[in-house]
PDB file of C-alpha atoms in Angstrom:
ATOM      1  CA  MET A   1      65.614  54.742 119.061  1.00  0.00           C
ATOM      2  CA  SER A   2      66.500  51.272 120.396  1.00  0.00           C
ATOM      3  CA  ASN A   3      69.797  52.696 121.584  1.00  0.00           C
ATOM      4  CA  LEU A   4      67.969  55.466 123.428  1.00  0.00           C
ATOM      5  CA  GLN A   5      65.560  53.062 125.110  1.00  0.00           C
ATOM      6  CA  ARG A   6      68.349  51.436 127.053  1.00  0.00           C
ATOM      7  CA  HIS A   7      68.862  54.615 129.061  1.00  0.00           C
ATOM      8  CA  PRO A   8      66.756  55.394 132.113  1.00  0.00           C
ATOM      9  CA  ILE A   9      63.985  57.894 131.561  1.00  0.00           C
ATOM     10  CA  TRP A  10      65.598  60.688 133.628  1.00  0.00           C
ATOM     11  CA  LYS A  11      68.716  60.465 131.461  1.00  0.00           C
ATOM     12  CA  ARG A  12      66.663  60.847 128.301  1.00  0.00           C
ATOM     13  CA  HIS A  13      64.766  63.668 130.000  1.00  0.00           C
ATOM     14  CA  PHE A  14      68.099  65.491 130.514  1.00  0.00           C
ATOM     15  CA  LYS A  15      69.137  64.686 126.973  1.00  0.00           C
ATOM     16  CA  SER A  16      65.943  66.113 125.515  1.00  0.00           C
ATOM     17  CA  ALA A  17      66.278  69.297 127.614  1.00  0.00           C
ATOM     18  CA  ALA A  18      69.901  69.639 126.474  1.00  0.00           C
ATOM     19  CA  ALA A  19      68.837  69.089 122.852  1.00  0.00           C
ATOM     20  CA  LEU A  20      66.277  71.914 123.129  1.00  0.00           C
ATOM     21  CA  GLY A  21      68.810  74.215 124.804  1.00  0.00           C
ATOM     22  CA  ASP A  22      71.478  73.413 122.194  1.00  0.00           C
ATOM     23  CA  TYR A  23      69.014  74.018 119.394  1.00  0.00           C
ATOM     24  CA  SER A  24      68.237  77.501 120.698  1.00  0.00           C
ATOM     25  CA  THR A  25      71.897  78.347 121.382  1.00  0.00           C
ATOM     26  CA  ARG A  26      72.986  77.180 117.936  1.00  0.00           C
ATOM     27  CA  GLU A  27      70.182  78.947 116.084  1.00  0.00           C
ATOM     28  CA  LEU A  28      70.610  82.247 117.916  1.00  0.00           C
ATOM     29  CA  SER A  29      74.349  82.107 117.553  1.00  0.00           C
ATOM     30  CA  ARG A  30      73.802  81.752 113.791  1.00  0.00           C
ATOM     31  CA  ARG A  31      71.196  84.505 113.565  1.00  0.00           C
ATOM     32  CA  LEU A  32      72.556  87.025 116.055  1.00  0.00           C
ATOM     33  CA  GLY A  33      76.203  85.971 116.285  1.00  0.00           C
ATOM     34  CA  ASN A  34      75.659  86.055 120.018  1.00  0.00           C
ATOM     35  CA  ASP A  35      75.941  83.345 122.647  1.00  0.00           C
ATOM     36  CA  PRO A  36      75.919  84.774 126.177  1.00  0.00           C
ATOM     37  CA  ILE A  37      75.010  81.432 127.778  1.00  0.00           C
ATOM     38  CA  SER A  38      77.523  78.746 126.774  1.00  0.00           C
ATOM     39  CA  ASN A  39      80.395  80.217 128.741  1.00  0.00           C
ATOM     40  CA  LEU A  40      78.453  80.537 131.950  1.00  0.00           C
ATOM     41  CA  THR A  41      78.939  77.879 134.611  1.00  0.00           C
ATOM     42  CA  GLN A  42      76.065  75.743 135.888  1.00  0.00           C
ATOM     43  CA  ARG A  43      76.140  77.717 139.103  1.00  0.00           C
ATOM     44  CA  GLN A  44      75.909  81.035 137.250  1.00  0.00           C
ATOM     45  CA  ILE A  45      73.021  79.836 135.111  1.00  0.00           C
ATOM     46  CA  ARG A  46      71.182  78.737 138.224  1.00  0.00           C
ATOM     47  CA  MET A  47      71.601  82.268 139.609  1.00  0.00           C
ATOM     48  CA  VAL A  48      70.401  83.874 136.365  1.00  0.00           C
ATOM     49  CA  MET A  49      67.306  81.643 136.393  1.00  0.00           C
ATOM     50  CA  ILE A  50      66.484  82.566 139.994  1.00  0.00           C
ATOM     51  CA  ILE A  51      66.601  86.254 139.081  1.00  0.00           C
ATOM     52  CA  ARG A  52      64.586  85.621 135.933  1.00  0.00           C
ATOM     53  CA  ASP A  53      61.869  83.734 137.840  1.00  0.00           C
ATOM     54  CA  HIS A  54      61.715  86.525 140.403  1.00  0.00           C
ATOM     55  CA  THR A  55      61.549  89.431 137.987  1.00  0.00           C
ATOM     56  CA  GLU A  56      59.400  88.047 135.176  1.00  0.00           C
ATOM     57  CA  SER A  57      56.255  88.487 137.205  1.00  0.00           C
ATOM     58  CA  GLY A  58      56.911  92.220 136.927  1.00  0.00           C
ATOM     59  CA  ARG A  59      58.552  92.597 140.307  1.00  0.00           C
ATOM     60  CA  PRO A  60      61.588  94.891 140.584  1.00  0.00           C
ATOM     61  CA  GLY A  61      65.083  93.347 140.769  1.00  0.00           C
ATOM     62  CA  MET A  62      66.127  91.154 143.688  1.00  0.00           C
ATOM     63  CA  LEU A  63      67.906  92.333 146.771  1.00  0.00           C
ATOM     64  CA  LEU A  64      71.237  90.602 147.363  1.00  0.00           C
ATOM     65  CA  LYS A  65      69.877  89.113 150.580  1.00  0.00           C
ATOM     66  CA  GLU A  66      66.882  87.565 148.777  1.00  0.00           C
ATOM     67  CA  LEU A  67      69.138  86.201 146.060  1.00  0.00           C
ATOM     68  CA  ALA A  68      71.590  84.663 148.534  1.00  0.00           C
ATOM     69  CA  GLU A  69      68.739  82.951 150.395  1.00  0.00           C
ATOM     70  CA  LYS A  70      67.152  81.562 147.277  1.00  0.00           C
ATOM     71  CA  ALA A  71      70.495  80.363 145.877  1.00  0.00           C
ATOM     72  CA  GLU A  72      71.445  78.905 149.273  1.00  0.00           C
ATOM     73  CA  VAL A  73      74.798  80.682 149.411  1.00  0.00           C
ATOM     74  CA  SER A  74      76.228  83.277 151.784  1.00  0.00           C
ATOM     75  CA  PRO A  75      75.583  86.945 150.970  1.00  0.00           C
ATOM     76  CA  SER A  76      79.307  87.372 150.341  1.00  0.00           C
ATOM     77  CA  SER A  77      79.448  84.493 147.797  1.00  0.00           C
ATOM     78  CA  ALA A  78      76.301  85.845 146.191  1.00  0.00           C
ATOM     79  CA  SER A  79      77.943  89.241 145.943  1.00  0.00           C
ATOM     80  CA  THR A  80      81.080  87.779 144.318  1.00  0.00           C
ATOM     81  CA  MET A  81      78.952  85.852 141.839  1.00  0.00           C
ATOM     82  CA  VAL A  82      76.854  88.912 141.020  1.00  0.00           C
ATOM     83  CA  ASN A  83      80.006  90.979 140.446  1.00  0.00           C
ATOM     84  CA  ALA A  84      81.325  88.439 137.951  1.00  0.00           C
ATOM     85  CA  LEU A  85      77.996  88.377 136.104  1.00  0.00           C
ATOM     86  CA  VAL A  86      77.733  92.168 136.032  1.00  0.00           C
ATOM     87  CA  ARG A  87      81.233  92.299 134.472  1.00  0.00           C
ATOM     88  CA  LYS A  88      80.100  89.796 131.831  1.00  0.00           C
ATOM     89  CA  GLY A  89      77.105  92.001 130.966  1.00  0.00           C
ATOM     90  CA  ILE A  90      74.636  89.359 132.178  1.00  0.00           C
ATOM     91  CA  LEU A  91      73.272  91.121 135.263  1.00  0.00           C
ATOM     92  CA  GLU A  92      72.592  94.734 136.150  1.00  0.00           C
ATOM     93  CA  ARG A  93      72.579  96.536 139.477  1.00  0.00           C
ATOM     94  CA  ARG A  94      70.337  99.505 140.211  1.00  0.00           C
ATOM     95  CA  ASN A  95      69.916 101.631 143.274  1.00  0.00           C
ATOM     96  CA  CYS A  96      66.468 101.479 144.844  1.00  0.00           C
ATOM     97  CA  PRO A  97      64.515 104.705 144.667  1.00  0.00           C
ATOM     98  CA  GLU A  98      63.038 103.927 148.137  1.00  0.00           C
ATOM     99  CA  ASP A  99      66.321 103.152 149.869  1.00  0.00           C
ATOM    100  CA  ARG A 100      69.504 104.558 148.450  1.00  0.00           C
ATOM    101  CA  ARG A 101      71.741 102.077 150.221  1.00  0.00           C
ATOM    102  CA  ALA A 102      69.865  99.090 148.812  1.00  0.00           C
ATOM    103  CA  VAL A 103      70.645  97.691 145.382  1.00  0.00           C
ATOM    104  CA  ARG A 104      68.347  95.660 143.176  1.00  0.00           C
ATOM    105  CA  ILE A 105      69.771  93.042 140.841  1.00  0.00           C
ATOM    106  CA  SER A 106      68.116  92.209 137.546  1.00  0.00           C
ATOM    107  CA  LEU A 107      68.960  90.713 134.153  1.00  0.00           C
ATOM    108  CA  SER A 108      70.747  93.107 131.788  1.00  0.00           C
ATOM    109  CA  GLY A 109      68.809  94.497 128.807  1.00  0.00           C
ATOM    110  CA  PRO A 110      70.867  92.506 126.265  1.00  0.00           C
ATOM    111  CA  LEU A 111      70.361  89.261 128.183  1.00  0.00           C
ATOM    112  CA  GLN A 112      66.627  89.916 128.431  1.00  0.00           C
ATOM    113  CA  SER A 113      66.438  90.411 124.666  1.00  0.00           C
ATOM    114  CA  TYR A 114      68.437  87.255 124.094  1.00  0.00           C
ATOM    115  CA  LEU A 115      66.184  85.206 126.361  1.00  0.00           C
ATOM    116  CA  LEU A 116      63.067  86.608 124.672  1.00  0.00           C
ATOM    117  CA  ALA A 117      64.438  85.570 121.284  1.00  0.00           C
ATOM    118  CA  SER A 118      65.188  82.136 122.713  1.00  0.00           C
ATOM    119  CA  ASP A 119      61.660  81.868 124.148  1.00  0.00           C
ATOM    120  CA  GLN A 120      60.154  82.680 120.796  1.00  0.00           C
ATOM    121  CA  LEU A 121      62.346  80.186 118.985  1.00  0.00           C
ATOM    122  CA  LEU A 122      61.480  77.406 121.406  1.00  0.00           C
ATOM    123  CA  ASN A 123      57.765  78.249 121.343  1.00  0.00           C
ATOM    124  CA  GLU A 124      57.843  77.884 117.569  1.00  0.00           C
ATOM    125  CA  LYS A 125      59.864  74.677 117.671  1.00  0.00           C
ATOM    126  CA  LEU A 126      57.543  73.154 120.244  1.00  0.00           C
ATOM    127  CA  ALA A 127      54.485  74.165 118.256  1.00  0.00           C
ATOM    128  CA  GLY A 128      55.932  72.048 115.429  1.00  0.00           C
ATOM    129  CA  ILE A 129      56.822  69.083 117.607  1.00  0.00           C
ATOM    130  CA  SER A 130      53.536  69.149 119.541  1.00  0.00           C
ATOM    131  CA  SER A 131      51.613  67.998 116.481  1.00  0.00           C
ATOM    132  CA  ILE A 132      53.796  64.873 116.418  1.00  0.00           C
ATOM    133  CA  ILE A 133      53.408  64.375 120.148  1.00  0.00           C
ATOM    134  CA  GLY A 134      49.642  64.781 119.990  1.00  0.00           C
ATOM    135  CA  GLU A 135      47.183  66.305 122.456  1.00  0.00           C
ATOM    136  CA  GLU A 136      46.894  63.345 124.790  1.00  0.00           C
ATOM    137  CA  ARG A 137      50.642  62.971 125.272  1.00  0.00           C
ATOM    138  CA  MET A 138      51.117  66.760 125.545  1.00  0.00           C
ATOM    139  CA  ARG A 139      48.745  66.799 128.517  1.00  0.00           C
ATOM    140  CA  CYS A 140      50.472  63.817 130.036  1.00  0.00           C
ATOM    141  CA  TRP A 141      53.921  65.409 129.583  1.00  0.00           C
ATOM    142  CA  SER A 142      52.710  68.593 131.247  1.00  0.00           C
ATOM    143  CA  GLU A 143      51.442  66.624 134.235  1.00  0.00           C
ATOM    144  CA  VAL A 144      54.700  64.701 134.533  1.00  0.00           C
ATOM    145  CA  VAL A 145      56.983  67.746 134.600  1.00  0.00           C
ATOM    146  CA  ASP A 146      54.735  69.428 137.177  1.00  0.00           C
ATOM    147  CA  ILE A 147      54.918  66.324 139.384  1.00  0.00           C
ATOM    148  CA  ILE A 148      58.718  66.253 139.139  1.00  0.00           C
ATOM    149  CA  ILE A 149      59.044  69.943 139.990  1.00  0.00           C
ATOM    150  CA  ARG A 150      56.626  69.633 142.890  1.00  0.00           C
ATOM    151  CA  GLU A 151      58.221  66.459 144.290  1.00  0.00           C
ATOM    152  CA  LEU A 152      61.714  67.881 144.137  1.00  0.00           C
ATOM    153  CA  GLU A 153      60.670  71.154 145.706  1.00  0.00           C
ATOM    154  CA  THR A 154      59.000  69.413 148.615  1.00  0.00           C
ATOM    155  CA  THR A 155      61.970  67.110 149.364  1.00  0.00           C
ATOM    156  CA  ARG A 156      64.459  69.957 149.704  1.00  0.00           C
TER     157      ARG A 156
ATOM    158  CA  MET B   1      50.928  74.656 140.551  1.00  0.00           C
ATOM    159  CA  SER B   2      48.761  77.408 139.031  1.00  0.00           C
ATOM    160  CA  ASN B   3      51.844  79.591 138.855  1.00  0.00           C
ATOM    161  CA  LEU B   4      53.697  76.820 137.033  1.00  0.00           C
ATOM    162  CA  GLN B   5      50.883  76.287 134.541  1.00  0.00           C
ATOM    163  CA  ARG B   6      51.309  79.751 133.100  1.00  0.00           C
ATOM    164  CA  HIS B   7      54.715  78.769 131.710  1.00  0.00           C
ATOM    165  CA  PRO B   8      55.036  76.979 128.385  1.00  0.00           C
ATOM    166  CA  ILE B   9      55.693  73.277 128.594  1.00  0.00           C
ATOM    167  CA  TRP B  10      59.317  73.462 127.352  1.00  0.00           C
ATOM    168  CA  LYS B  11      60.126  75.918 130.127  1.00  0.00           C
ATOM    169  CA  ARG B  12      58.726  73.569 132.742  1.00  0.00           C
ATOM    170  CA  HIS B  13      60.585  70.725 131.039  1.00  0.00           C
ATOM    171  CA  PHE B  14      63.865  72.658 131.564  1.00  0.00           C
ATOM    172  CA  LYS B  15      62.850  73.481 135.102  1.00  0.00           C
ATOM    173  CA  SER B  16      62.179  69.857 135.964  1.00  0.00           C
ATOM    174  CA  ALA B  17      65.516  68.770 134.441  1.00  0.00           C
ATOM    175  CA  ALA B  18      67.289  71.499 136.415  1.00  0.00           C
ATOM    176  CA  ALA B  19      65.472  70.415 139.601  1.00  0.00           C
ATOM    177  CA  LEU B  20      66.683  66.816 139.104  1.00  0.00           C
ATOM    178  CA  GLY B  21      70.232  67.991 138.393  1.00  0.00           C
ATOM    179  CA  ASP B  22      70.249  70.304 141.408  1.00  0.00           C
ATOM    180  CA  TYR B  23      68.920  67.536 143.623  1.00  0.00           C
ATOM    181  CA  SER B  24      71.800  65.250 142.643  1.00  0.00           C
ATOM    182  CA  THR B  25      74.434  67.997 142.941  1.00  0.00           C
ATOM    183  CA  ARG B  26      73.178  69.060 146.365  1.00  0.00           C
ATOM    184  CA  GLU B  27      72.886  65.534 147.733  1.00  0.00           C
ATOM    185  CA  LEU B  28      76.303  64.430 146.504  1.00  0.00           C
ATOM    186  CA  SER B  29      77.908  67.600 147.711  1.00  0.00           C
ATOM    187  CA  ARG B  30      76.464  66.819 151.163  1.00  0.00           C
ATOM    188  CA  ARG B  31      77.471  63.175 151.122  1.00  0.00           C
ATOM    189  CA  LEU B  32      80.838  63.339 149.383  1.00  0.00           C
ATOM    190  CA  GLY B  33      81.760  67.001 149.862  1.00  0.00           C
ATOM    191  CA  ASN B  34      82.434  66.983 146.141  1.00  0.00           C
ATOM    192  CA  ASP B  35      80.891  68.991 143.319  1.00  0.00           C
ATOM    193  CA  PRO B  36      82.916  68.699 140.108  1.00  0.00           C
ATOM    194  CA  ILE B  37      80.014  69.875 137.908  1.00  0.00           C
ATOM    195  CA  SER B  38      78.729  73.255 139.107  1.00  0.00           C
ATOM    196  CA  ASN B  39      81.806  75.180 138.078  1.00  0.00           C
ATOM    197  CA  LEU B  40      81.891  73.795 134.567  1.00  0.00           C
ATOM    198  CA  THR B  41      80.488  75.936 131.776  1.00  0.00           C
ATOM    199  CA  GLN B  42      77.604  74.771 129.587  1.00  0.00           C
ATOM    200  CA  ARG B  43      80.051  74.243 126.769  1.00  0.00           C
ATOM    201  CA  GLN B  44      82.312  72.083 128.944  1.00  0.00           C
ATOM    202  CA  ILE B  45      79.416  69.979 130.175  1.00  0.00           C
ATOM    203  CA  ARG B  46      78.329  69.409 126.598  1.00  0.00           C
ATOM    204  CA  MET B  47      81.829  68.118 125.825  1.00  0.00           C
ATOM    205  CA  VAL B  48      81.860  65.852 128.887  1.00  0.00           C
ATOM    206  CA  MET B  49      78.487  64.399 127.844  1.00  0.00           C
ATOM    207  CA  ILE B  50      79.704  63.702 124.304  1.00  0.00           C
ATOM    208  CA  ILE B  51      82.662  61.769 125.707  1.00  0.00           C
ATOM    209  CA  ARG B  52      80.441  59.971 128.176  1.00  0.00           C
ATOM    210  CA  ASP B  53      77.970  58.913 125.470  1.00  0.00           C
ATOM    211  CA  HIS B  54      80.854  57.685 123.326  1.00  0.00           C
ATOM    212  CA  THR B  55      82.672  55.722 126.002  1.00  0.00           C
ATOM    213  CA  GLU B  56      79.815  54.249 128.031  1.00  0.00           C
ATOM    214  CA  SER B  57      79.136  51.644 125.406  1.00  0.00           C
ATOM    215  CA  GLY B  58      82.548  50.212 126.312  1.00  0.00           C
ATOM    216  CA  ARG B  59      84.438  51.871 123.476  1.00  0.00           C
ATOM    217  CA  PRO B  60      87.905  53.259 124.217  1.00  0.00           C
ATOM    218  CA  GLY B  61      88.324  57.038 124.657  1.00  0.00           C
ATOM    219  CA  MET B  62      87.650  59.441 121.794  1.00  0.00           C
ATOM    220  CA  LEU B  63      90.223  60.740 119.388  1.00  0.00           C
ATOM    221  CA  LEU B  64      90.510  64.525 119.358  1.00  0.00           C
ATOM    222  CA  LYS B  65      89.323  64.570 115.767  1.00  0.00           C
ATOM    223  CA  GLU B  66      86.161  62.609 116.592  1.00  0.00           C
ATOM    224  CA  LEU B  67      85.459  64.864 119.556  1.00  0.00           C
ATOM    225  CA  ALA B  68      85.922  68.066 117.530  1.00  0.00           C
ATOM    226  CA  GLU B  69      83.531  66.786 114.856  1.00  0.00           C
ATOM    227  CA  LYS B  70      80.866  65.750 117.297  1.00  0.00           C
ATOM    228  CA  ALA B  71      81.145  69.018 119.270  1.00  0.00           C
ATOM    229  CA  GLU B  72      81.156  71.030 116.037  1.00  0.00           C
ATOM    230  CA  VAL B  73      84.302  72.951 116.906  1.00  0.00           C
ATOM    231  CA  SER B  74      87.734  73.135 115.288  1.00  0.00           C
ATOM    232  CA  PRO B  75      90.342  70.583 116.409  1.00  0.00           C
ATOM    233  CA  SER B  76      92.349  73.412 117.939  1.00  0.00           C
ATOM    234  CA  SER B  77      89.398  74.692 120.047  1.00  0.00           C
ATOM    235  CA  ALA B  78      88.649  71.120 121.049  1.00  0.00           C
ATOM    236  CA  SER B  79      92.256  70.709 122.112  1.00  0.00           C
ATOM    237  CA  THR B  80      92.154  73.905 124.213  1.00  0.00           C
ATOM    238  CA  MET B  81      88.909  72.775 125.861  1.00  0.00           C
ATOM    239  CA  VAL B  82      90.315  69.315 126.566  1.00  0.00           C
ATOM    240  CA  ASN B  83      93.439  70.828 128.132  1.00  0.00           C
ATOM    241  CA  ALA B  84      91.342  72.930 130.505  1.00  0.00           C
ATOM    242  CA  LEU B  85      89.270  69.892 131.499  1.00  0.00           C
ATOM    243  CA  VAL B  86      92.326  67.702 132.010  1.00  0.00           C
ATOM    244  CA  ARG B  87      93.762  70.377 134.337  1.00  0.00           C
ATOM    245  CA  LYS B  88      90.489  70.370 136.302  1.00  0.00           C
ATOM    246  CA  GLY B  89      90.699  66.582 136.722  1.00  0.00           C
ATOM    247  CA  ILE B  90      87.568  66.027 134.619  1.00  0.00           C
ATOM    248  CA  LEU B  91      89.111  64.374 131.568  1.00  0.00           C
ATOM    249  CA  GLU B  92      92.036  62.050 131.029  1.00  0.00           C
ATOM    250  CA  ARG B  93      94.324  61.544 128.066  1.00  0.00           C
ATOM    251  CA  ARG B  94      95.914  58.218 127.228  1.00  0.00           C
ATOM    252  CA  ASN B  95      98.220  57.166 124.459  1.00  0.00           C
ATOM    253  CA  CYS B  96      96.796  54.545 122.120  1.00  0.00           C
ATOM    254  CA  PRO B  97      98.539  51.208 122.290  1.00  0.00           C
ATOM    255  CA  GLU B  98      97.995  50.803 118.504  1.00  0.00           C
ATOM    256  CA  ASP B  99      99.307  54.191 117.471  1.00  0.00           C
ATOM    257  CA  ARG B 100     101.721  55.969 119.754  1.00  0.00           C
ATOM    258  CA  ARG B 101     101.089  59.376 118.222  1.00  0.00           C
ATOM    259  CA  ALA B 102      97.344  59.169 118.764  1.00  0.00           C
ATOM    260  CA  VAL B 103      95.739  60.100 122.071  1.00  0.00           C
ATOM    261  CA  ARG B 104      92.407  58.910 123.396  1.00  0.00           C
ATOM    262  CA  ILE B 105      90.345  61.167 125.635  1.00  0.00           C
ATOM    263  CA  SER B 106      88.075  59.769 128.318  1.00  0.00           C
ATOM    264  CA  LEU B 107      86.436  60.795 131.585  1.00  0.00           C
ATOM    265  CA  SER B 108      88.763  60.751 134.590  1.00  0.00           C
ATOM    266  CA  GLY B 109      88.323  57.994 137.191  1.00  0.00           C
ATOM    267  CA  PRO B 110      87.034  60.422 139.861  1.00  0.00           C
ATOM    268  CA  LEU B 111      84.496  61.937 137.466  1.00  0.00           C
ATOM    269  CA  GLN B 112      83.305  58.469 136.439  1.00  0.00           C
ATOM    270  CA  SER B 113      82.763  57.555 140.093  1.00  0.00           C
ATOM    271  CA  TYR B 114      80.925  60.806 140.696  1.00  0.00           C
ATOM    272  CA  LEU B 115      78.634  60.257 137.719  1.00  0.00           C
ATOM    273  CA  LEU B 116      77.925  56.684 138.801  1.00  0.00           C
ATOM    274  CA  ALA B 117      76.919  57.926 142.256  1.00  0.00           C
ATOM    275  CA  SER B 118      74.704  60.524 140.602  1.00  0.00           C
ATOM    276  CA  ASP B 119      73.109  57.875 138.359  1.00  0.00           C
ATOM    277  CA  GLN B 120      72.301  55.742 141.362  1.00  0.00           C
ATOM    278  CA  LEU B 121      70.826  58.655 143.286  1.00  0.00           C
ATOM    279  CA  LEU B 122      68.617  59.673 140.379  1.00  0.00           C
ATOM    280  CA  ASN B 123      67.526  56.097 139.696  1.00  0.00           C
ATOM    281  CA  GLU B 124      66.376  55.846 143.299  1.00  0.00           C
ATOM    282  CA  LYS B 125      64.667  59.229 143.249  1.00  0.00           C
ATOM    283  CA  LEU B 126      62.858  58.402 140.035  1.00  0.00           C
ATOM    284  CA  ALA B 127      61.764  55.025 141.372  1.00  0.00           C
ATOM    285  CA  GLY B 128      60.034  56.971 144.145  1.00  0.00           C
ATOM    286  CA  ILE B 129      58.454  59.546 141.870  1.00  0.00           C
ATOM    287  CA  SER B 130      57.370  57.009 139.247  1.00  0.00           C
ATOM    288  CA  SER B 131      54.761  55.567 141.604  1.00  0.00           C
ATOM    289  CA  ILE B 132      53.169  59.034 141.760  1.00  0.00           C
ATOM    290  CA  ILE B 133      53.429  59.466 137.997  1.00  0.00           C
ATOM    291  CA  GLY B 134      51.904  56.048 137.331  1.00  0.00           C
ATOM    292  CA  GLU B 135      52.578  53.505 134.588  1.00  0.00           C
ATOM    293  CA  GLU B 136      50.470  55.112 131.895  1.00  0.00           C
ATOM    294  CA  ARG B 137      52.080  58.537 132.241  1.00  0.00           C
ATOM    295  CA  MET B 138      55.572  56.998 132.586  1.00  0.00           C
ATOM    296  CA  ARG B 139      55.151  55.376 129.172  1.00  0.00           C
ATOM    297  CA  CYS B 140      53.818  58.586 127.722  1.00  0.00           C
ATOM    298  CA  TRP B 141      56.718  60.613 129.172  1.00  0.00           C
ATOM    299  CA  SER B 142      59.205  58.159 127.704  1.00  0.00           C
ATOM    300  CA  GLU B 143      57.618  58.500 124.264  1.00  0.00           C
ATOM    301  CA  VAL B 144      57.637  62.295 124.475  1.00  0.00           C
ATOM    302  CA  VAL B 145      61.330  62.640 125.347  1.00  0.00           C
ATOM    303  CA  ASP B 146      62.259  60.215 122.573  1.00  0.00           C
ATOM    304  CA  ILE B 147      60.244  62.262 120.070  1.00  0.00           C
ATOM    305  CA  ILE B 148      61.973  65.485 121.172  1.00  0.00           C
ATOM    306  CA  ILE B 149      65.437  63.951 120.928  1.00  0.00           C
ATOM    307  CA  ARG B 150      64.675  62.456 117.532  1.00  0.00           C
ATOM    308  CA  GLU B 151      63.089  65.633 116.123  1.00  0.00           C
ATOM    309  CA  LEU B 152      65.944  67.830 117.272  1.00  0.00           C
ATOM    310  CA  GLU B 153      68.564  65.453 115.971  1.00  0.00           C
ATOM    311  CA  THR B 154      66.984  65.336 112.537  1.00  0.00           C
ATOM    312  CA  THR B 155      66.674  69.141 112.197  1.00  0.00           C
ATOM    313  CA  ARG B 156      70.362  69.798 112.839  1.00  0.00           C
TER     314      ARG B 156
END
């Protein structure tokens, strides 16, 4: 603990996020023998998370144009990145029923199942840890992460 | 904010860590035209962080054996991963003065400079945000991340 305290808070924040991510990856790799995440690059994971955020509210897949805008890359880079992720079985492309030339990009079925399993695992783990953290600090933690997200979104 | 609140706390914790990481990557890429991190895989970043944690306390580079143990991979996988990262200019190998057959692995000079610049940027950013968070919540946040790190280390 004393060794940890010497590091700035944001570094320990990263470390705790990495510890949670590693826990899920390790556990699922043990249980399912499957680890679709560890060999993705940071950039690819960012793209997957954008598509996840977009589609989890029940909306259909993203158009390439929307994805490129959100990821702040050119449509042609976005297209190259999507191709690589489709080949890896991470993303899926489907033609739009409304417009046959348009294509919607979403997470593949296997990746969706993997992420659901990971969600469940982390919900359970957090339920355990939250009793140690306690109600007061849980509320405080929630406020802090929301402030960080909001502040970093507004300074873009 | 209301949209955020629907997500479990660990998901917003990841999101806030990713927002901080993206902020640093984007800013440094603007200022230095350099982004050595985004094309690394999760697995590679984990390895870089292990070496960083080991060497930042002033210790010499890591032996391959130590690195393999800490990363929970075989020495031969560790060696393959190190080779790839040396080729990318991320890691550096040096012969030990005490034992000519042994090799110590450390972060490359350019990566060290990059990470220092990133540290400085995030220290400044956090100094700004911490006034919004306030002293009480800063202390609380610090306690929470330490609990998470400790709990996940002990359940390995």
